[in-house]
Coordinates of C-alpha atoms in Angstrom, one line a residue:
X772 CA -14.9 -17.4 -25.2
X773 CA -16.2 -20.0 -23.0
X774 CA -19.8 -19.2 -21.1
X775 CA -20.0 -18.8 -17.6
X776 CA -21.7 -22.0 -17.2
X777 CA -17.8 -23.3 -17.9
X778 CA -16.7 -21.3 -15.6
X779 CA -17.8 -23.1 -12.3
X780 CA -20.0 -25.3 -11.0
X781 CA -21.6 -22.2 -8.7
X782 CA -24.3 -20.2 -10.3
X783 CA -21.9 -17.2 -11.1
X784 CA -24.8 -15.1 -12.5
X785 CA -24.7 -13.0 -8.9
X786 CA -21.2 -13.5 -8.5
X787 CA -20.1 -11.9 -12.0
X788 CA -21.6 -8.7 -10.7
X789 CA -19.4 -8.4 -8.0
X790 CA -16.1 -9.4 -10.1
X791 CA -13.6 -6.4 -10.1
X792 CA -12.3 -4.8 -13.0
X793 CA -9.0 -6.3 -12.7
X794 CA -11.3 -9.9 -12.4
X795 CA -12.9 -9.2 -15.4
X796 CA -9.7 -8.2 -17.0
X797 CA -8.0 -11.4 -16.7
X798 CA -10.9 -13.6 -17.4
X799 CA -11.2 -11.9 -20.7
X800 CA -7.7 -12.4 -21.1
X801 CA -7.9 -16.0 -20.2
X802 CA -10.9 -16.6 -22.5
X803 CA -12.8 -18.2 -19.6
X804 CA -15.2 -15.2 -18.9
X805 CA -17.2 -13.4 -22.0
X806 CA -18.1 -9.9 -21.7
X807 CA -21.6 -10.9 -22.6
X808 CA -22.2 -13.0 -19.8
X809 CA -21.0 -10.1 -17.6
X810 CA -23.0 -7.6 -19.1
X811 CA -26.3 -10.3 -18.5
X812 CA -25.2 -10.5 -14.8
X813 CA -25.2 -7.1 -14.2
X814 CA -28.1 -5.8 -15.9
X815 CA -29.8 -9.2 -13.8
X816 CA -28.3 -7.6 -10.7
X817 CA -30.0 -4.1 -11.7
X818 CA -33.0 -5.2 -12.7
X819 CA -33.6 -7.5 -9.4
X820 CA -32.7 -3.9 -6.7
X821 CA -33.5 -1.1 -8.9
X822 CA -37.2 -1.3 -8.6
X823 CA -36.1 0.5 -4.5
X824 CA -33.2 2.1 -5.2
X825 CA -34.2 3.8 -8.3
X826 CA -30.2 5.1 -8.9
X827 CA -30.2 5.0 -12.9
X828 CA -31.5 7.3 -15.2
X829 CA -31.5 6.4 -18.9
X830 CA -30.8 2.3 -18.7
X831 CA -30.2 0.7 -21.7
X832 CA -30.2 -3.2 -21.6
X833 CA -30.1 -3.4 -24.8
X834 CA -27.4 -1.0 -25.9
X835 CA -25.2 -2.4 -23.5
X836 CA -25.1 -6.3 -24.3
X837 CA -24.9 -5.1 -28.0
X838 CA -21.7 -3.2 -26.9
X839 CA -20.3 -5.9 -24.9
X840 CA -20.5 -8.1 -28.2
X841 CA -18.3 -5.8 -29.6
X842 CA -16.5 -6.1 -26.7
X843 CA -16.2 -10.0 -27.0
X844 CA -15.6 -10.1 -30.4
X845 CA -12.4 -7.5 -29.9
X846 CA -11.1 -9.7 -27.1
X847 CA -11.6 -12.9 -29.6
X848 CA -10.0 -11.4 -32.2
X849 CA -7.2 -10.4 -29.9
X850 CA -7.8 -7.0 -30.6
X851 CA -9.1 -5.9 -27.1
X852 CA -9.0 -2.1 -25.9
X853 CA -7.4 -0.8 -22.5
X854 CA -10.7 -1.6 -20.6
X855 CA -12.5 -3.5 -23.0
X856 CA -16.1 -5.6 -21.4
X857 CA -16.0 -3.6 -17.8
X858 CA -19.6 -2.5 -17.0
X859 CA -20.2 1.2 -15.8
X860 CA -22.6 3.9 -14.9
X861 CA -22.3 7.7 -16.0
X862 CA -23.1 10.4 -14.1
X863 CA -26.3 12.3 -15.7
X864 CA -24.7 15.4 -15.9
X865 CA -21.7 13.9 -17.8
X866 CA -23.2 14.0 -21.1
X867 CA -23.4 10.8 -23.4
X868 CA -24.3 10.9 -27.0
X869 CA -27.7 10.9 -27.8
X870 CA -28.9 11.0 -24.2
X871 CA -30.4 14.5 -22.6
X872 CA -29.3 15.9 -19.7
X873 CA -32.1 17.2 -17.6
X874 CA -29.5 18.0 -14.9
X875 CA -32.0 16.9 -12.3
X876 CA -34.6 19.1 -12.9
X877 CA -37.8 18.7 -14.2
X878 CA -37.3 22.1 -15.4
X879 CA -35.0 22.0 -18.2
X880 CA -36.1 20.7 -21.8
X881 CA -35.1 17.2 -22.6
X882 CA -32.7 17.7 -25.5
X883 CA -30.2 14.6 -26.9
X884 CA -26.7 15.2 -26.0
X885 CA -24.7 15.7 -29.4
X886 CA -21.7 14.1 -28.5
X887 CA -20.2 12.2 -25.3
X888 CA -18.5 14.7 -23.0
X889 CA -14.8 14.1 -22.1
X890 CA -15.0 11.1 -19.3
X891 CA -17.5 9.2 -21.0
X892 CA -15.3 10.1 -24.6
X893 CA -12.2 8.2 -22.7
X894 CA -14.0 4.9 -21.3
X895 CA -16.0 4.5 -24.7
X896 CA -12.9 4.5 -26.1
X897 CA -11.5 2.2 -24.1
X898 CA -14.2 -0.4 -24.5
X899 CA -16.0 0.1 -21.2
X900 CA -19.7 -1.0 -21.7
X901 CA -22.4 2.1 -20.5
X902 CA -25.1 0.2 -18.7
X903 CA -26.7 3.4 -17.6
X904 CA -26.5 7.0 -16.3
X905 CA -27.1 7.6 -12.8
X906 CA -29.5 10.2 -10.8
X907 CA -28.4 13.5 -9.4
X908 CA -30.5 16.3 -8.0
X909 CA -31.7 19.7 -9.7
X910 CA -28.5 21.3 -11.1
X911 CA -26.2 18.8 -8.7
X912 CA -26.6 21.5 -6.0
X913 CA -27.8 19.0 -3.1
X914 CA -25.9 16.0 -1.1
X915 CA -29.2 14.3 -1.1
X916 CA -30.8 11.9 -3.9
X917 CA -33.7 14.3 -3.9
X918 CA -34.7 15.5 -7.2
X919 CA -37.9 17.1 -9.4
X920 CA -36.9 14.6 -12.8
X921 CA -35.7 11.3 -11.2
X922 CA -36.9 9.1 -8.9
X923 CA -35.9 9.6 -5.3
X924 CA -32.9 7.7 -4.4
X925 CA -32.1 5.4 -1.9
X926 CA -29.3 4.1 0.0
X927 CA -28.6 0.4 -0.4
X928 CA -27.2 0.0 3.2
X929 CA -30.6 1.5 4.8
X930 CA -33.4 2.0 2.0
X931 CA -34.9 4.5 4.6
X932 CA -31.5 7.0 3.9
X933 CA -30.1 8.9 1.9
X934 CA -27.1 8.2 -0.4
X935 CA -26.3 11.8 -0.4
X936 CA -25.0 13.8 -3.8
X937 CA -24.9 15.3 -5.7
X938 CA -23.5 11.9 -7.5
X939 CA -26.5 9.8 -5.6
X940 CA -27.1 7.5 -8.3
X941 CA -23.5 6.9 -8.8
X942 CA -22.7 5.7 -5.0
X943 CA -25.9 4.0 -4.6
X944 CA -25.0 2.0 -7.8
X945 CA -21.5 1.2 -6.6
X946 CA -22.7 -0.1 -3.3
X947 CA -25.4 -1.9 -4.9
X948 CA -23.0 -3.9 -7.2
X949 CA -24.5 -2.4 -10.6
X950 CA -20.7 -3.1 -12.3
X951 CA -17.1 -2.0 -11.1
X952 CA -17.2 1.8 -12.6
X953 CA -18.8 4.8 -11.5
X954 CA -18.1 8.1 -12.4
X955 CA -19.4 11.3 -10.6
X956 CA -18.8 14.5 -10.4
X957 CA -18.0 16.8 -7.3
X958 CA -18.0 20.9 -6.5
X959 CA -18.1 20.9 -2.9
X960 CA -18.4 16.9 -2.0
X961 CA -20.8 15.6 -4.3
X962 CA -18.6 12.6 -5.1
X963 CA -17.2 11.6 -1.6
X964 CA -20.4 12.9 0.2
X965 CA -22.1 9.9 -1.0
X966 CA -19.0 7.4 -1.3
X967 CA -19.1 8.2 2.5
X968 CA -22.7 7.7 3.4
X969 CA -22.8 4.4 0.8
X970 CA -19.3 3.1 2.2
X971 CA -17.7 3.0 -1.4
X972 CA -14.4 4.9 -2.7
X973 CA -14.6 7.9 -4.4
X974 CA -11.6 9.8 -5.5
X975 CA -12.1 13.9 -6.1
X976 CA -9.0 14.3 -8.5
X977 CA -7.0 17.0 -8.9
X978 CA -8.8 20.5 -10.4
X979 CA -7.8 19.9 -13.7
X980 CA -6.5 16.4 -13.6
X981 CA -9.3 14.7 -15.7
X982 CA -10.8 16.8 -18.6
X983 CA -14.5 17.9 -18.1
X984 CA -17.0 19.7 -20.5
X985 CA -18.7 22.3 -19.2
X986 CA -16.1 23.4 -16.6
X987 CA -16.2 25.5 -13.9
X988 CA -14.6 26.7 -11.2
X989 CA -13.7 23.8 -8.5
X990 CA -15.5 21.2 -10.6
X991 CA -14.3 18.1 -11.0
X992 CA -15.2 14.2 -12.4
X993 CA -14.1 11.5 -10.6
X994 CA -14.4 7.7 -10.1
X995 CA -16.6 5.9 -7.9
X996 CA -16.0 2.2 -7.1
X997 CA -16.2 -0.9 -4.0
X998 CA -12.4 -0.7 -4.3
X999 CA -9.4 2.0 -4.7
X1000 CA -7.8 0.0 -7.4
X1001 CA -10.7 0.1 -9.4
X1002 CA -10.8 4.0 -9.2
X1003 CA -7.5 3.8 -10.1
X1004 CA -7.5 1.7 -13.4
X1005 CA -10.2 4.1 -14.3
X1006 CA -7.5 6.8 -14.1
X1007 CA -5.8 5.6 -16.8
X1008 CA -8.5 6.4 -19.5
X1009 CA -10.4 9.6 -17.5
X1010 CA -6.9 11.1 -17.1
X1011 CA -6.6 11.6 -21.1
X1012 CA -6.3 14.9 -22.5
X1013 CA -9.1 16.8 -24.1
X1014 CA -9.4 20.2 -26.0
X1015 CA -12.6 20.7 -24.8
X1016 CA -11.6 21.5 -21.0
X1017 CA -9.2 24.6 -21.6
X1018 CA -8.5 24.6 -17.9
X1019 CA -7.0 21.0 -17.5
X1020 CA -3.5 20.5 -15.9
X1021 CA -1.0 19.2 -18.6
X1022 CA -1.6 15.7 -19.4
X1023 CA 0.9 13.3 -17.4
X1024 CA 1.5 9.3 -17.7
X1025 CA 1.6 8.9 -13.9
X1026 CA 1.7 5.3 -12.8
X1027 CA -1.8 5.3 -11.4
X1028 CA -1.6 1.3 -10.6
X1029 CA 1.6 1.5 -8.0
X1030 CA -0.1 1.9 -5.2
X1031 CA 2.2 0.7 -3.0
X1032 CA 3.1 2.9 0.0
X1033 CA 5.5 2.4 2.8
X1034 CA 3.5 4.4 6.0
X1035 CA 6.5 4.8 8.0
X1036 CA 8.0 8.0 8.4
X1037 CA 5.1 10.0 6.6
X1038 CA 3.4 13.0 8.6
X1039 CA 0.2 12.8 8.6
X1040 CA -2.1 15.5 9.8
X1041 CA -6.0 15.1 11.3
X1042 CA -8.3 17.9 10.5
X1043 CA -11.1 16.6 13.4
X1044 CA -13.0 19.8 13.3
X1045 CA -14.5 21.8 10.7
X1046 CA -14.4 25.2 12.4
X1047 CA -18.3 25.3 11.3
X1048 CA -21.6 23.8 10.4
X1049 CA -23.0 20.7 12.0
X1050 CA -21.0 19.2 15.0
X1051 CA -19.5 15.6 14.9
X1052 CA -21.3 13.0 15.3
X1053 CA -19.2 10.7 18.2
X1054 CA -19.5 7.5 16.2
X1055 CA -17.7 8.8 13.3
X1056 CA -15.1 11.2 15.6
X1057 CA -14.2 7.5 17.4
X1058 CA -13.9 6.1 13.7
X1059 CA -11.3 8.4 12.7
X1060 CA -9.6 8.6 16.3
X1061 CA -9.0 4.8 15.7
X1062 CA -7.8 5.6 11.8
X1063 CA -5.8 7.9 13.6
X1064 CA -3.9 5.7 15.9
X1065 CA -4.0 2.7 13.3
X1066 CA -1.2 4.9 11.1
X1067 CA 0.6 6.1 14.2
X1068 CA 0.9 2.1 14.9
X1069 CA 2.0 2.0 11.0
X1070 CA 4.5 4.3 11.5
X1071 CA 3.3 7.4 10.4
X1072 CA 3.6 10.9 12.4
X1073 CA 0.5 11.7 13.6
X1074 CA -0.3 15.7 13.8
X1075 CA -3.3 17.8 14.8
X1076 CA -4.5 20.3 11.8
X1077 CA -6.5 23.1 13.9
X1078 CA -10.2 24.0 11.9
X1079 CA -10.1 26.7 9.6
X1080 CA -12.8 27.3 8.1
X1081 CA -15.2 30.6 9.5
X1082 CA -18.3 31.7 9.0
X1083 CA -17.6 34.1 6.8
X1084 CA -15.9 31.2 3.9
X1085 CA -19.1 29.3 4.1
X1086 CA -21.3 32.3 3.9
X1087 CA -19.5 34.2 1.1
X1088 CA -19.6 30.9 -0.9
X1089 CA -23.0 30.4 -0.2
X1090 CA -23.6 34.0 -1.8
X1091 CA -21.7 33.1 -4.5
X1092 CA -23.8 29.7 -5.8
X1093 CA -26.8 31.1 -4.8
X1094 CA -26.3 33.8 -7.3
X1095 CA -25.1 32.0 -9.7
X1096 CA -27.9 29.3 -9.5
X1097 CA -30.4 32.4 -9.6
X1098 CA -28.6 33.0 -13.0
X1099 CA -29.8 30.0 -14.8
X1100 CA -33.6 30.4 -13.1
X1101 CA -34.1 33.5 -13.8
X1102 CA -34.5 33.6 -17.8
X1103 CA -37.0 30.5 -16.9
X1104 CA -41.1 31.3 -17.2
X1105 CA -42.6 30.8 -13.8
X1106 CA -44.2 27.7 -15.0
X1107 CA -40.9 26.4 -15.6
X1108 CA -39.7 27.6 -12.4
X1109 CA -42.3 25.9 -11.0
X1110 CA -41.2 22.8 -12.1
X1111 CA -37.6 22.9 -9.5
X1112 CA -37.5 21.4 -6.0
X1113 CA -39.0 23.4 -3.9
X1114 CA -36.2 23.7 -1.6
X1115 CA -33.6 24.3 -4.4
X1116 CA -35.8 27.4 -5.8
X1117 CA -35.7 28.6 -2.7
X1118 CA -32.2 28.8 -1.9
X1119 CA -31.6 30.1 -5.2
X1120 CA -34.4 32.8 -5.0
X1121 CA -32.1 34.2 -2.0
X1122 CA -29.1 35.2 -4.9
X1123 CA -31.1 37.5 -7.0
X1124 CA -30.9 40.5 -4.9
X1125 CA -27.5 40.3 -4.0
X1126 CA -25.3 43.3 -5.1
X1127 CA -22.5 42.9 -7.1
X1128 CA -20.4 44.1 -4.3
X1129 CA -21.9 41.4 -2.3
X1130 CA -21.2 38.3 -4.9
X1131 CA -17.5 39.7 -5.4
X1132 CA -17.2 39.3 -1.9
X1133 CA -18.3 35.6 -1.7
X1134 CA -16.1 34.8 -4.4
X1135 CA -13.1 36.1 -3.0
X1136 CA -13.8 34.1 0.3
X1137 CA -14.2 31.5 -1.8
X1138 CA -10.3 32.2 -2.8
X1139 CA -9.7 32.9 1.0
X1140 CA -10.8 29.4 1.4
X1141 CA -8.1 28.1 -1.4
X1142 CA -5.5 30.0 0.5
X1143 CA -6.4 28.7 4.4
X1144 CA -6.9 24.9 2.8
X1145 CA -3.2 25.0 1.5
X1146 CA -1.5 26.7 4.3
X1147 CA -3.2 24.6 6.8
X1148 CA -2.2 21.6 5.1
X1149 CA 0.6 21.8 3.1
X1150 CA 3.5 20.4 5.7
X1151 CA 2.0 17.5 5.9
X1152 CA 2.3 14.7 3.3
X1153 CA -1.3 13.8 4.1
X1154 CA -4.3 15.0 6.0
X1155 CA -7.1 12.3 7.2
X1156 CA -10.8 14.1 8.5
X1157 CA -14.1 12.9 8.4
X1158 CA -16.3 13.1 5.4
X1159 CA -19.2 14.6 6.8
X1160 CA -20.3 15.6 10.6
X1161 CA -22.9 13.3 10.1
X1162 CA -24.2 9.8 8.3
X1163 CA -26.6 9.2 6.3
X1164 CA -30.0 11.0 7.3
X1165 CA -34.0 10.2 6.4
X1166 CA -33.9 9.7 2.4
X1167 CA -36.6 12.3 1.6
X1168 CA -35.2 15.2 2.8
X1169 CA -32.9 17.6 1.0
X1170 CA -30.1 17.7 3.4
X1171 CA -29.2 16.8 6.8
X1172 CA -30.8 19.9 8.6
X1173 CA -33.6 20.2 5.6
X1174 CA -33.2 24.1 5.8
X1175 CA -32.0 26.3 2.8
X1176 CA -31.3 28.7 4.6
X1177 CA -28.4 26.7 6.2
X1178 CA -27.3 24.4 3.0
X1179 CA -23.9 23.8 3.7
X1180 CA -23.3 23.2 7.2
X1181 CA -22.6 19.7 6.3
X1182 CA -19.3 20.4 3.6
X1183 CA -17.2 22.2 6.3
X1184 CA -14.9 19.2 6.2
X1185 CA -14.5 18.8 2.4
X1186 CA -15.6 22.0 0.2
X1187 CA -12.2 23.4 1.1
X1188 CA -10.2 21.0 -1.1
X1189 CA -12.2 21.8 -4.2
X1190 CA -11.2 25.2 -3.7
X1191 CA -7.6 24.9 -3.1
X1192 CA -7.7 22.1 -5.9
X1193 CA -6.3 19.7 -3.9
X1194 CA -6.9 15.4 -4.4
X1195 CA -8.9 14.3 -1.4
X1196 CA -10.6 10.4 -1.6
X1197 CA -13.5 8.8 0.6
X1198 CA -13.0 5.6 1.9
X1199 CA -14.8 3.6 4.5
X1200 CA -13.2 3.4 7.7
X1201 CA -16.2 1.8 9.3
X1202 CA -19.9 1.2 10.5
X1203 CA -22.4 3.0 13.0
X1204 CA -23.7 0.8 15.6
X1205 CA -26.9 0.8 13.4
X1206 CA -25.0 -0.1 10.8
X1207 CA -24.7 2.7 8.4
X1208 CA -21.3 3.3 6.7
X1209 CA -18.7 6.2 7.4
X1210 CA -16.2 7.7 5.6
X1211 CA -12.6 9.0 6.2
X1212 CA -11.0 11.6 3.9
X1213 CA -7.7 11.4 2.7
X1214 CA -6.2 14.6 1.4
X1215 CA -3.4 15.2 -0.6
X1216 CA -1.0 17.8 -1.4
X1217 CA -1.9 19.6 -4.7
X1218 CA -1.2 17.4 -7.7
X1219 CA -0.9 14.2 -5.7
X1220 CA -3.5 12.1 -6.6
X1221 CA -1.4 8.9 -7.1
X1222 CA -0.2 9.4 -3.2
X1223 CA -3.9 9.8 -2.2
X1224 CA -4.9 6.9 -4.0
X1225 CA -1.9 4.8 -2.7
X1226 CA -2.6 6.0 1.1
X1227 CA -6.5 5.1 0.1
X1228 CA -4.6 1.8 -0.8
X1229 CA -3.5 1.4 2.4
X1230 CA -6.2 2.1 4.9
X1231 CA -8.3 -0.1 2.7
X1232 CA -5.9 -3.2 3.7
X1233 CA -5.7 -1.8 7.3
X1234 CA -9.3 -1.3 7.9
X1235 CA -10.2 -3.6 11.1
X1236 CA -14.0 -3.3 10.4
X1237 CA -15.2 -4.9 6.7
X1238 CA -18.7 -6.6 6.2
X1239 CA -20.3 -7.6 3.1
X1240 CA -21.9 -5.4 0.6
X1241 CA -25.8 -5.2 0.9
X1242 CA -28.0 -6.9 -0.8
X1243 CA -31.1 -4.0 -1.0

């Protein structure tokens, strides 16, 4: 394969960073781009704006150029894999071999994973080179990049803000150009939270639709990238079955790089209030009132999906993680409690009286939830909604009102959809007049990811407002 230095006459060393997977694909192909060189851009690309943004956890420079060797050598030998040479970041709760998984906290031992968990199984084996996990906050249970183990984490767009989470790392990486792929993970928002707030993509799949290890209730893994058709080659691999996840859907070949989409005719619903939590910020209401009328112009038929989610959802679910976070403090010494983010211990602390009565009851609004989300939503082909009430706030608090006692008055507008398993994506629809990115949600009927991602598709071509990615 011929160097970069053949490539152009431009120094391509910034440039290769910013190259999409499909780029990279067919420069490999070519033999006019080497995995190597790409792999030396990026890591150059970390190593110049991680030092404020502090998104990785567990960087291996060296690891990674010795896999994208590999990588050239397959491609030389005409042997290359599905995704063979494309730079990525994991997710530090998605294990990878030989790595710990300190889940955020300074309070859990530091213990080498054995083996890769599911996602990070499927782009290994595709040939994707691991540059690095990315940060999170203790036990992923914060939209902020806030954490006792790493780092705090910035926002590229504004290093004074937030990213949000839990997948912080992940979205400040993508926005930051650390490499095409990103893969978070999301329970209530945690992946389009902070695609919103860094003005990436994120795609929450499907409950089931890409195999995880540990699962849980509403938890998903999903892609994070600067474009939708990215996240959607990255499909192809994180959509592979695994035994380990004995509550993934059926595997299915769907064609996750059609993303074509004719708008006309489709109904189209807007969800512009959550029914609870923090109220909308004007900005991003206009933002989506012009997303709004955009489609309508395409063609679509443009509804209005009344709020409805109450007080009681959010408060019964709040009863629900709160006792179940309790559940892995508890066995902990109070040194090692110590050792958690404040405010986290502190939310938690509230679930250990709580009856049994009392957390049966916040799960089964948390199934009330499911049912609302799908009734509310299910005549329509899609639902658009903000992201969050809010952008993204002062990077070193916890979350936007910095109160535990009221953790999830900024999820009204997305927690729903993990509950009713339901796709939903984040993609940018625009700036603040300070310049901070926000997010519109595309939601999708149940099993539809390929329609959210080809609607994604869409407004990413139809979006009137586009400005370069920041250089930290």
């Amino acid at each position: 394969m011929q160097s970069s230095a053949h490539l152009s006459s431009r120094d391509l060393s910034a440039d290769l960073a910013d190259w999409t997977g499909p780029q990279l694909l067919e420069g490999y192909a070519r033999k006019t781009l080497s995995p190597v060189d790409v792999t030396k851009a990026v890591i150059a690309h970390i190593e110049a704006r991680e030092p404020p943004l502090r998104a990785l956890y567990a960087f291996d420079p060296e690891a990674a150029l010795n896999a994208a060797k590999e990588s050239e050598q397959r491609w030389m030998r005409g042997e290359a894999r599905a995704l063979d040479g494309i730079p990525a970041t994991i997710k530090e709760n998605i294990a990878t071999k030989g790595t710990p998984v300190p889940l955020g906290t300074a309070a859990r031992p530091l213990i080498p994973a054995a083996e890769d968990a599911p996602a990070a199984a499927r782009l290994r084996e595709d040939g994707v080179v691991i540059l690095a996990k990315t940060t999170m906050p203790d036990y992923g249970m914060l939209s902020s990049g806030l954490s006792s183990f790493h780092p705090l984490t910035r926002n590229p767009w504004d290093l004074t803000k937030n990213p949000g989470g839990s997948s912080a790392g992940a979205g400040a990486a993508a926005a930051a150009g650390y490499g095409p792929f990103h893969i978070g993970t999301d329970i209530g928002g945690s992946i389009r939270l902070p695609a919103s707030w860094c003005g990436v993509f994120g795609l929450k799949p499907s409950f089931g639709r890409i195999p995880i290890d540990p699962t849980y209730y509403g938890r998903v893994a999903g892609p994070m990238t600067r474009t939708v058709r990215d996240a959607a080659l990255m499909m192809t691999s994180l959509t592979r079955p695994d035994v380990r996840d004995p509550m993934s859907l059926p595997y299915q070949d769907l064609p996750w790089l059609d993303l074509n989409l004719d708008i006309k005719g489709l109904r189209i619903g807007v969800m512009m209030e959550a029914g609870i939590g923090l109220p909308l910020d004007p900005e991003i209401r206009a933002t989506v009132e012009r997303a709004a009328q955009l489609l309508s112009q395409a063609g679509a038929v443009i509804e209005e999906v009344p709020a409805f989610i109450t007080r009681e959802m959010l408060d019964g679910l709040d009863d629900f993680w709160r006792q179940r976070a309790w559940a892995d403090m508890a066995p902990l010494s109070e040194a090692e409690r110590a050792k958690i983010l404040p405010y986290i211990r502190q939310w938690a602390e509230g679930g250990k009286d709580l009856t049994g009565a009392e957390v049966y009851s916040g799960m089964n609004q948390m199934m009330v939830m499911r049912h609302a989300a799908v009734a509310a939503t299910h005549r329509f082909d899609f639902v658009i909604s903000p992201v969050a009430p809010c952008v993204a706030y002062p990077a070193e608090l916890a979350s936007p009102i910095h109160n535990p006692e009221e953790p999830f008055e900024h999820i009204g507008y997305t927690v729903a959809f993990n509950m009713s398993d339901q796709p939903a994506s984040s993609v940018n629809a625009g700036f603040t007049r300070a310049g901070l990115p926000i997010g519109l949600q595309i939601i999708g009927r149940r099993f539809d990811d390929v329609g959210v991602l080809r609607l994604s598709q869409a407004w990413e071509e139809m979006c009137p407002e586009k400005r370069p990615w920041p250089k930290v």
